[in-house]
Amino acid sequence: MLDPQAREAETLPSTEVHSSEPRVLLVTERTLGEGHRSAARALAEAFRRLVPGLSPVIATTLPAHVEWVFNAVYGHTLTKNPALWGAAYETELWTGPLMKPIVSNPIRRNARRLVALYKPHIVLATHALPVHAFARMRKRGAPYVLGVAITDFGGNSFWTDKYVDAFFVANEEIGRRIAARYRLPEERFVPTGIPIHPVFAAGEEERRRRREEKRRALGIGEEPLILLFGGGEGLFDFPSLIHALDKLTLPFSLLVLTGRNAFLWETLRTLRGSLRHKLFPYGFLEDPQEIFDIYLAGDLLISKAGGLTVSEALAVGLPMILHRPIPGQESRNTNYLLEKEAALYAPRPDILVRTVEFLLREPERRRELAERARSLGKPDAALGIARHMLTLYAESCRSTQTSP
């Protein structure tokens, strides 16, 4: 039920639980993909930077057997019939209110246990599933401020509840859309951006230096470096895609993140010797600084449209080609970025290869995409969210002290 950091927090002596510092509980889930957990880790670091000595707890609420079933069904649907997931997502406006109490039912016991164990002053969710359970406790007078960091460029009813004190969204436009769709007060939507690790807030001089160092470490010169992300869930046929890209005669190198997909990583390692272009396969990365450096070294990103990946690319100002986004949340992310002309979309591998070739031949077009991406980026989003939640907590303390 607890992430490693949270397990460490659980073993701390009781004097830590009764510290004078605000107690922060970050709630996420171990569903497919790393985005929700990455957001929680980014927020934990932001709280630590703002309040030295603070030890935020990162926890999950889904019972192990429910988590396994959810991931099995979700993963099977995405690989075998993604349109079904998209259809379910599009009907959530009326199905969501019916499903929320059912889905949150197995979560409630763990949610109550976490609140009893850690006695948080601040609860902040980076996943939609636990929101309802913690909002119900808030309704009944639980003494914490409740925030929700929505990790996509849109939302669904599972993210929303009228007993949430603050919703943190990608920007003002997204906040207005969600508030109107779910009839919530617009003032509760705070346009901080999607929470990415604070290392992404580095200044321009440091960025230039780190880019040069990373490219030097990789052994690449002036040729463009293409980043290929999204292989962890097995939704891309990476070997076929890499062979297709390798047929291009233009100079470039390719860096591929395979996530936790160890088989894919091994496959790509054996593939390297047969390619004309340099290939750098990376597995799952935990160090935010290394992830940031990889973004900085890149000149073009090919990826699905996960909210965290897209937000990190925007923060760096990296041109993007979006390929095979998951219907539902990632389709909305894709549509938003296309509206803002901050990315290109390649629905099929052949279109993807042609789009890559076009951008390699047109550096000016890459620069335009980079500028538009950078204008939407919010590298200090996690710090903004943590700062806002600390302010809400301070206001709640003052309100308690002045009430009769």
CSV table of C-alpha atoms in Angstrom, one decimal:
chain,number,residue,atom,x,y,z
A,1,MET,CA,0.0,0.0,0.0
A,2,LEU,CA,3.0,2.3,0.5
A,3,ASP,CA,5.7,3.5,-1.9
A,4,PRO,CA,9.3,2.9,-0.7
A,5,GLN,CA,9.6,6.5,0.7
A,6,ALA,CA,6.3,6.0,2.5
A,7,ARG,CA,7.4,2.6,4.0
A,8,GLU,CA,10.5,4.5,5.4
A,9,ALA,CA,8.2,7.1,6.9
A,10,GLU,CA,6.0,4.4,8.5
A,11,THR,CA,9.0,3.2,10.5
A,12,LEU,CA,9.8,6.7,11.9
A,13,PRO,CA,9.3,7.2,15.7
A,14,SER,CA,6.1,8.6,16.9
A,15,THR,CA,7.7,11.9,17.6
A,16,GLU,CA,8.0,12.5,13.9
A,17,VAL,CA,4.2,12.0,13.4
A,18,HIS,CA,3.6,14.7,16.1
A,19,SER,CA,6.2,17.1,14.6
A,20,SER,CA,5.3,20.9,14.5
A,21,GLU,CA,5.8,20.9,10.7
A,22,PRO,CA,2.7,20.2,8.5
A,23,ARG,CA,2.2,16.5,7.8
A,24,VAL,CA,1.8,15.9,4.1
A,25,LEU,CA,0.2,12.7,2.6
A,26,LEU,CA,0.6,12.3,-1.2
A,27,VAL,CA,-1.8,9.7,-2.5
A,28,THR,CA,-1.2,7.9,-5.8
A,29,GLU,CA,-1.7,4.4,-7.3
A,30,ARG,CA,0.5,1.8,-8.9
A,31,THR,CA,-1.6,1.6,-12.1
A,32,LEU,CA,0.1,1.1,-15.5
A,33,GLY,CA,2.5,3.8,-16.4
A,34,GLU,CA,4.7,5.9,-14.2
A,35,GLY,CA,3.1,9.3,-14.6
A,36,HIS,CA,1.0,9.4,-11.4
A,37,ARG,CA,3.8,8.2,-9.2
A,38,SER,CA,6.3,10.6,-10.9
A,39,ALA,CA,4.0,13.4,-10.1
A,40,ALA,CA,3.8,12.3,-6.4
A,41,ARG,CA,7.6,12.1,-6.2
A,42,ALA,CA,7.9,15.5,-7.8
A,43,LEU,CA,5.6,17.0,-5.2
A,44,ALA,CA,7.4,15.3,-2.4
A,45,GLU,CA,10.6,17.0,-3.5
A,46,ALA,CA,8.8,20.3,-3.9
A,47,PHE,CA,7.5,20.2,-0.3
A,48,ARG,CA,11.0,19.2,1.0
A,49,ARG,CA,12.6,22.2,-0.8
A,50,LEU,CA,10.0,24.6,0.6
A,51,VAL,CA,10.0,23.3,4.1
A,52,PRO,CA,13.5,21.8,4.9
A,53,GLY,CA,13.1,18.8,7.2
A,54,LEU,CA,9.6,18.0,6.0
A,55,SER,CA,9.0,14.2,5.3
A,56,PRO,CA,6.0,13.8,2.9
A,57,VAL,CA,4.5,10.4,2.8
A,58,ILE,CA,3.7,8.8,-0.6
A,59,ALA,CA,1.1,6.1,-0.3
A,60,THR,CA,-1.3,4.1,-2.4
A,61,THR,CA,-4.8,3.0,-1.5
A,62,LEU,CA,-5.9,0.2,-3.8
A,63,PRO,CA,-5.8,-3.3,-2.2
A,64,ALA,CA,-3.2,-5.5,-3.9
A,65,HIS,CA,-5.8,-7.8,-5.5
A,66,VAL,CA,-7.9,-4.9,-6.8
A,67,GLU,CA,-4.7,-3.3,-8.2
A,68,TRP,CA,-3.8,-6.5,-10.0
A,69,VAL,CA,-7.3,-6.8,-11.5
A,70,PHE,CA,-7.4,-3.2,-12.5
A,71,ASN,CA,-4.0,-3.3,-14.2
A,72,ALA,CA,-4.8,-6.6,-16.0
A,73,VAL,CA,-8.1,-5.3,-17.4
A,74,TYR,CA,-6.7,-1.9,-18.2
A,75,GLY,CA,-3.6,-3.3,-19.9
A,76,HIS,CA,-5.6,-5.9,-21.9
A,77,THR,CA,-8.0,-3.3,-23.0
A,78,LEU,CA,-5.3,-0.9,-24.2
A,79,THR,CA,-3.4,-3.6,-26.1
A,80,LYS,CA,-6.4,-5.5,-27.6
A,81,ASN,CA,-9.2,-3.0,-27.9
A,82,PRO,CA,-8.1,0.6,-27.1
A,83,ALA,CA,-11.3,2.0,-28.7
A,84,LEU,CA,-13.3,0.4,-25.9
A,85,TRP,CA,-11.3,2.4,-23.3
A,86,GLY,CA,-11.9,5.5,-25.3
A,87,ALA,CA,-15.6,4.9,-25.5
A,88,ALA,CA,-15.8,4.4,-21.7
A,89,TYR,CA,-13.8,7.6,-21.2
A,90,GLU,CA,-16.2,9.6,-23.4
A,91,THR,CA,-19.3,8.4,-21.5
A,92,GLU,CA,-17.9,9.1,-18.0
A,93,LEU,CA,-19.9,12.3,-17.5
A,94,TRP,CA,-23.0,10.2,-16.8
A,95,THR,CA,-21.4,6.8,-15.8
A,96,GLY,CA,-18.8,8.4,-13.5
A,97,PRO,CA,-21.2,9.4,-10.7
A,98,LEU,CA,-22.6,5.8,-10.7
A,99,MET,CA,-19.2,4.2,-10.7
A,100,LYS,CA,-17.3,6.4,-8.3
A,101,PRO,CA,-18.9,5.0,-5.1
A,102,ILE,CA,-18.4,1.4,-6.4
A,103,VAL,CA,-14.7,2.0,-7.3
A,104,SER,CA,-13.9,3.8,-4.1
A,105,ASN,CA,-15.5,1.2,-1.9
A,106,PRO,CA,-12.4,-1.1,-1.7
A,107,ILE,CA,-10.2,2.1,-1.2
A,108,ARG,CA,-12.0,3.5,1.8
A,109,ARG,CA,-10.6,1.2,4.4
A,110,ASN,CA,-7.0,1.9,3.4
A,111,ALA,CA,-7.8,5.6,3.1
A,112,ARG,CA,-9.1,5.7,6.7
A,113,ARG,CA,-6.1,3.7,7.9
A,114,LEU,CA,-3.7,6.2,6.3
A,115,VAL,CA,-5.4,9.2,7.8
A,116,ALA,CA,-5.5,7.5,11.3
A,117,LEU,CA,-1.8,6.5,11.0
A,118,TYR,CA,-0.3,9.7,9.7
A,119,LYS,CA,-2.9,12.3,10.8
A,120,PRO,CA,-2.1,14.5,7.8
A,121,HIS,CA,-2.7,18.2,7.6
A,122,ILE,CA,-2.4,18.1,3.8
A,123,VAL,CA,-3.7,15.4,1.5
A,124,LEU,CA,-2.8,15.7,-2.1
A,125,ALA,CA,-3.9,13.2,-4.8
A,126,THR,CA,-2.0,12.6,-8.0
A,127,HIS,CA,-4.4,9.8,-9.1
A,128,ALA,CA,-8.1,10.0,-9.7
A,129,LEU,CA,-9.2,6.8,-8.0
A,130,PRO,CA,-8.6,7.8,-4.3
A,131,VAL,CA,-10.2,11.3,-4.6
A,132,HIS,CA,-13.7,10.2,-3.8
A,133,ALA,CA,-12.7,8.3,-0.6
A,134,PHE,CA,-10.7,11.2,0.8
A,135,ALA,CA,-13.4,13.7,-0.2
A,136,ARG,CA,-16.0,11.7,1.7
A,137,MET,CA,-13.8,11.9,4.9
A,138,ARG,CA,-13.4,15.7,4.2
A,139,LYS,CA,-17.1,16.0,4.0
A,140,ARG,CA,-17.4,14.4,7.5
A,141,GLY,CA,-15.0,16.8,9.0
A,142,ALA,CA,-11.6,15.3,8.5
A,143,PRO,CA,-9.1,18.0,9.6
A,144,TYR,CA,-7.0,18.2,6.5
A,145,VAL,CA,-6.9,20.4,3.4
A,146,LEU,CA,-7.5,18.3,0.3
A,147,GLY,CA,-5.9,19.0,-3.1
A,148,VAL,CA,-6.0,17.2,-6.4
A,149,ALA,CA,-3.2,17.5,-9.0
A,150,ILE,CA,-4.8,16.5,-12.4
A,151,THR,CA,-2.1,14.9,-14.5
A,152,ASP,CA,-3.5,15.4,-17.9
A,153,PHE,CA,-4.7,18.3,-20.1
A,154,GLY,CA,-8.3,17.5,-19.3
A,155,GLY,CA,-10.1,15.6,-16.6
A,156,ASN,CA,-12.9,13.2,-15.8
A,157,SER,CA,-15.4,12.9,-13.1
A,158,PHE,CA,-13.2,10.6,-11.0
A,159,TRP,CA,-10.8,13.6,-10.5
A,160,THR,CA,-13.6,15.8,-9.2
A,161,ASP,CA,-15.5,16.2,-6.0
A,162,LYS,CA,-17.2,19.3,-4.4
A,163,TYR,CA,-15.3,18.6,-1.1
A,164,VAL,CA,-11.9,19.1,-2.7
A,165,ASP,CA,-10.3,22.4,-1.6
A,166,ALA,CA,-8.1,23.0,-4.7
A,167,PHE,CA,-7.7,21.4,-8.1
A,168,PHE,CA,-4.3,22.0,-9.8
A,169,VAL,CA,-4.6,22.0,-13.6
A,170,ALA,CA,-2.4,22.5,-16.6
A,171,ASN,CA,-3.5,26.1,-17.3
A,172,GLU,CA,-6.5,28.5,-16.9
A,173,GLU,CA,-8.2,27.3,-20.0
A,174,ILE,CA,-8.2,23.6,-18.9
A,175,GLY,CA,-9.5,24.8,-15.4
A,176,ARG,CA,-12.4,26.6,-16.9
A,177,ARG,CA,-13.3,23.6,-19.1
A,178,ILE,CA,-13.3,21.2,-16.2
A,179,ALA,CA,-15.1,23.6,-13.8
A,180,ALA,CA,-17.9,24.1,-16.4
A,181,ARG,CA,-18.2,20.4,-17.3
A,182,TYR,CA,-18.6,19.2,-13.7
A,183,ARG,CA,-20.3,22.4,-12.3
A,184,LEU,CA,-17.6,23.2,-9.8
A,185,PRO,CA,-16.5,26.7,-8.6
A,186,GLU,CA,-13.9,28.0,-11.1
A,187,GLU,CA,-11.9,29.7,-8.3
A,188,ARG,CA,-10.9,26.3,-6.9
A,189,PHE,CA,-9.0,25.5,-10.1
A,190,VAL,CA,-5.4,26.7,-9.8
A,191,PRO,CA,-3.4,26.9,-13.1
A,192,THR,CA,-0.1,25.8,-11.8
A,193,GLY,CA,0.7,23.2,-14.5
A,194,ILE,CA,1.1,19.5,-14.2
A,195,PRO,CA,3.6,18.6,-11.5
A,196,ILE,CA,7.0,17.6,-12.8
A,197,HIS,CA,10.2,17.4,-10.8
A,198,PRO,CA,11.7,20.7,-9.7
A,199,VAL,CA,15.0,19.9,-11.5
A,200,PHE,CA,13.1,21.0,-14.7
A,201,ALA,CA,13.1,24.6,-13.3
A,202,ALA,CA,16.9,25.0,-13.9
A,203,GLY,CA,18.0,28.2,-15.6
A,204,GLU,CA,19.1,28.6,-19.2
A,205,GLU,CA,22.8,28.6,-18.5
A,206,GLU,CA,22.7,25.3,-16.6
A,207,ARG,CA,20.5,23.8,-19.3
A,208,ARG,CA,23.0,24.6,-22.0
A,209,ARG,CA,25.9,23.2,-19.9
A,210,ARG,CA,24.0,20.0,-19.0
A,211,ARG,CA,22.9,19.5,-22.7
A,212,GLU,CA,26.6,19.7,-23.8
A,213,GLU,CA,27.7,17.4,-21.1
A,214,LYS,CA,25.1,14.7,-21.9
A,215,ARG,CA,25.7,14.8,-25.6
A,216,ARG,CA,29.4,14.5,-25.0
A,217,ALA,CA,28.9,11.6,-22.7
A,218,LEU,CA,26.8,9.8,-25.3
A,219,GLY,CA,29.5,10.5,-27.9
A,220,ILE,CA,27.3,12.3,-30.4
A,221,GLY,CA,28.2,15.4,-32.4
A,222,GLU,CA,26.1,17.9,-34.2
A,223,GLU,CA,23.6,15.3,-35.6
A,224,PRO,CA,20.0,15.6,-34.1
A,225,LEU,CA,19.2,13.2,-31.2
A,226,ILE,CA,15.7,11.7,-31.5
A,227,LEU,CA,14.2,10.5,-28.2
A,228,LEU,CA,11.7,7.6,-28.5
A,229,PHE,CA,9.6,7.1,-25.3
A,230,GLY,CA,6.6,5.0,-24.5
A,231,GLY,CA,7.7,1.4,-24.7
A,232,GLY,CA,7.2,0.3,-21.1
A,233,GLU,CA,3.6,-0.8,-21.6
A,234,GLY,CA,4.3,-2.6,-24.9
A,235,LEU,CA,2.0,-0.4,-26.9
A,236,PHE,CA,4.6,0.3,-29.6
A,237,ASP,CA,6.3,-2.2,-31.9
A,238,PHE,CA,9.6,-0.5,-31.2
A,239,PRO,CA,11.9,-2.8,-33.2
A,240,SER,CA,9.9,-2.4,-36.4
A,241,LEU,CA,9.7,1.4,-35.8
A,242,ILE,CA,13.4,1.6,-35.3
A,243,HIS,CA,14.2,-0.4,-38.4
A,244,ALA,CA,11.9,1.9,-40.4
A,245,LEU,CA,13.6,5.1,-39.0
A,246,ASP,CA,17.0,3.5,-39.7
A,247,LYS,CA,16.2,3.4,-43.4
A,248,LEU,CA,16.3,7.2,-43.5
A,249,THR,CA,19.6,8.4,-45.0
A,250,LEU,CA,19.7,11.6,-42.9
A,251,PRO,CA,22.1,11.8,-40.0
A,252,PHE,CA,20.7,11.3,-36.5
A,253,SER,CA,21.1,9.3,-33.3
A,254,LEU,CA,18.3,7.6,-31.5
A,255,LEU,CA,17.8,7.2,-27.7
A,256,VAL,CA,15.0,4.9,-26.6
A,257,LEU,CA,13.5,4.6,-23.1
A,258,THR,CA,12.0,1.2,-22.6
A,259,GLY,CA,10.7,1.7,-19.0
A,260,ARG,CA,10.3,-1.5,-17.0
A,261,ASN,CA,10.1,-3.5,-20.2
A,262,ALA,CA,13.3,-5.6,-19.7
A,263,PHE,CA,12.6,-7.8,-22.7
A,264,LEU,CA,12.4,-4.8,-25.0
A,265,TRP,CA,15.6,-3.3,-23.5
A,266,GLU,CA,17.5,-6.6,-24.2
A,267,THR,CA,16.0,-6.8,-27.7
A,268,LEU,CA,17.2,-3.3,-28.6
A,269,ARG,CA,20.6,-3.9,-27.2
A,270,THR,CA,21.1,-6.8,-29.6
A,271,LEU,CA,19.7,-4.7,-32.4
A,272,ARG,CA,22.3,-2.0,-32.2
A,273,GLY,CA,25.0,-3.7,-34.2
A,274,SER,CA,22.7,-4.0,-37.3
A,275,LEU,CA,21.8,-0.3,-37.6
A,276,ARG,CA,23.4,2.5,-39.5
A,277,HIS,CA,22.4,5.0,-36.9
A,278,LYS,CA,23.5,5.1,-33.3
A,279,LEU,CA,21.0,3.6,-30.9
A,280,PHE,CA,21.1,4.2,-27.1
A,281,PRO,CA,18.6,1.9,-25.2
A,282,TYR,CA,17.8,3.0,-21.7
A,283,GLY,CA,15.7,1.0,-19.2
A,284,PHE,CA,13.7,2.4,-16.3
A,285,LEU,CA,15.2,5.6,-14.9
A,286,GLU,CA,14.6,6.8,-11.3
A,287,ASP,CA,17.0,9.7,-11.1
A,288,PRO,CA,15.1,12.9,-12.1
A,289,GLN,CA,18.4,14.6,-13.0
A,290,GLU,CA,19.3,11.9,-15.5
A,291,ILE,CA,15.8,12.1,-17.1
A,292,PHE,CA,16.1,15.9,-17.3
A,293,ASP,CA,19.5,15.6,-19.0
A,294,ILE,CA,18.1,13.2,-21.6
A,295,TYR,CA,15.4,15.7,-22.5
A,296,LEU,CA,18.0,18.5,-22.7
A,297,ALA,CA,20.2,16.4,-25.0
A,298,GLY,CA,17.3,15.7,-27.4
A,299,ASP,CA,16.3,17.5,-30.5
A,300,LEU,CA,13.0,15.7,-31.2
A,301,LEU,CA,10.7,13.5,-29.1
A,302,ILE,CA,8.5,10.7,-30.4
A,303,SER,CA,6.1,9.5,-27.7
A,304,LYS,CA,2.5,8.7,-26.7
A,305,ALA,CA,0.8,11.7,-25.1
A,306,GLY,CA,1.1,11.0,-21.4
A,307,GLY,CA,0.5,14.1,-19.3
A,308,LEU,CA,3.8,13.9,-17.4
A,309,THR,CA,5.9,13.2,-20.5
A,310,VAL,CA,4.3,16.0,-22.5
A,311,SER,CA,4.7,18.4,-19.6
A,312,GLU,CA,8.4,17.6,-19.2
A,313,ALA,CA,8.9,18.1,-22.9
A,314,LEU,CA,7.0,21.4,-22.8
A,315,ALA,CA,9.2,22.5,-19.9
A,316,VAL,CA,12.3,21.8,-21.9
A,317,GLY,CA,10.9,23.2,-25.2
A,318,LEU,CA,11.3,20.0,-27.1
A,319,PRO,CA,9.6,19.4,-30.5
A,320,MET,CA,7.2,16.5,-30.3
A,321,ILE,CA,5.6,13.9,-32.6
A,322,LEU,CA,2.8,12.2,-30.8
A,323,HIS,CA,2.2,8.6,-31.9
A,324,ARG,CA,-0.6,6.2,-30.9
A,325,PRO,CA,-1.9,8.1,-27.9
A,326,ILE,CA,-4.2,6.1,-25.6
A,327,PRO,CA,-7.9,6.9,-26.4
A,328,GLY,CA,-9.4,8.9,-23.7
A,329,GLN,CA,-7.0,11.0,-21.6
A,330,GLU,CA,-4.1,10.9,-24.0
A,331,SER,CA,-6.4,11.7,-27.0
A,332,ARG,CA,-7.4,14.9,-25.1
A,333,ASN,CA,-3.8,15.7,-24.4
A,334,THR,CA,-3.0,15.3,-28.1
A,335,ASN,CA,-6.0,17.4,-29.2
A,336,TYR,CA,-4.9,20.2,-26.8
A,337,LEU,CA,-1.3,20.3,-28.1
A,338,LEU,CA,-2.5,20.2,-31.7
A,339,GLU,CA,-4.9,23.1,-31.0
A,340,LYS,CA,-1.9,25.1,-29.7
A,341,GLU,CA,0.3,23.9,-32.6
A,342,ALA,CA,2.9,22.7,-30.1
A,343,ALA,CA,3.2,19.1,-31.5
A,344,LEU,CA,2.6,17.1,-34.6
A,345,TYR,CA,0.5,13.9,-34.8
A,346,ALA,CA,1.5,10.7,-36.6
A,347,PRO,CA,-1.2,8.1,-36.2
A,348,ARG,CA,0.6,5.4,-38.2
A,349,PRO,CA,4.2,4.3,-38.4
A,350,ASP,CA,4.6,5.3,-42.1
A,351,ILE,CA,3.3,8.8,-41.3
A,352,LEU,CA,5.6,8.9,-38.4
A,353,VAL,CA,8.7,8.1,-40.5
A,354,ARG,CA,7.7,10.8,-43.1
A,355,THR,CA,7.1,13.3,-40.3
A,356,VAL,CA,10.5,12.6,-38.8
A,357,GLU,CA,12.2,13.0,-42.2
A,358,PHE,CA,10.3,16.3,-42.7
A,359,LEU,CA,11.5,17.7,-39.4
A,360,LEU,CA,15.0,16.5,-39.9
A,361,ARG,CA,15.1,18.4,-43.2
A,362,GLU,CA,13.4,21.5,-41.7
A,363,PRO,CA,15.3,22.7,-38.6
A,364,GLU,CA,13.3,26.0,-38.7
A,365,ARG,CA,10.1,24.0,-38.3
A,366,ARG,CA,11.6,22.3,-35.3
A,367,ARG,CA,12.5,25.7,-33.8
A,368,GLU,CA,8.9,26.8,-34.3
A,369,LEU,CA,7.6,23.8,-32.5
A,370,ALA,CA,10.2,24.2,-29.7
A,371,GLU,CA,9.2,27.8,-29.1
A,372,ARG,CA,5.5,27.0,-29.0
A,373,ALA,CA,6.2,24.1,-26.6
A,374,ARG,CA,8.3,26.3,-24.3
A,375,SER,CA,5.6,28.9,-24.2
A,376,LEU,CA,3.2,26.3,-22.7
A,377,GLY,CA,5.8,24.8,-20.3
A,378,LYS,CA,5.5,25.2,-16.5
A,379,PRO,CA,8.7,23.8,-15.1
A,380,ASP,CA,8.0,25.0,-11.6
A,381,ALA,CA,4.5,23.5,-11.4
A,382,ALA,CA,5.3,21.2,-8.4
A,383,LEU,CA,6.7,24.0,-6.4
A,384,GLY,CA,3.6,26.1,-7.1
A,385,ILE,CA,1.3,23.3,-6.1
A,386,ALA,CA,3.2,22.7,-2.8
A,387,ARG,CA,3.3,26.4,-2.1
A,388,HIS,CA,-0.5,26.7,-2.6
A,389,MET,CA,-1.3,23.7,-0.4
A,390,LEU,CA,1.0,25.1,2.4
A,391,THR,CA,-0.9,28.4,2.1
A,392,LEU,CA,-4.3,26.7,2.4
A,393,TYR,CA,-3.0,24.8,5.4
A,394,ALA,CA,-1.8,28.1,7.1
A,395,GLU,CA,-5.2,29.7,6.3
A,396,SER,CA,-7.0,26.7,7.9
A,397,CYS,CA,-4.9,27.1,11.0
A,398,ARG,CA,-5.7,30.8,11.3
A,399,SER,CA,-9.4,30.0,10.8
A,400,THR,CA,-9.3,27.4,13.5
A,401,GLN,CA,-7.5,29.8,15.9
A,402,THR,CA,-10.0,32.7,15.4
A,403,SER,CA,-13.2,30.6,15.4
A,404,PRO,CA,-15.2,30.8,18.7
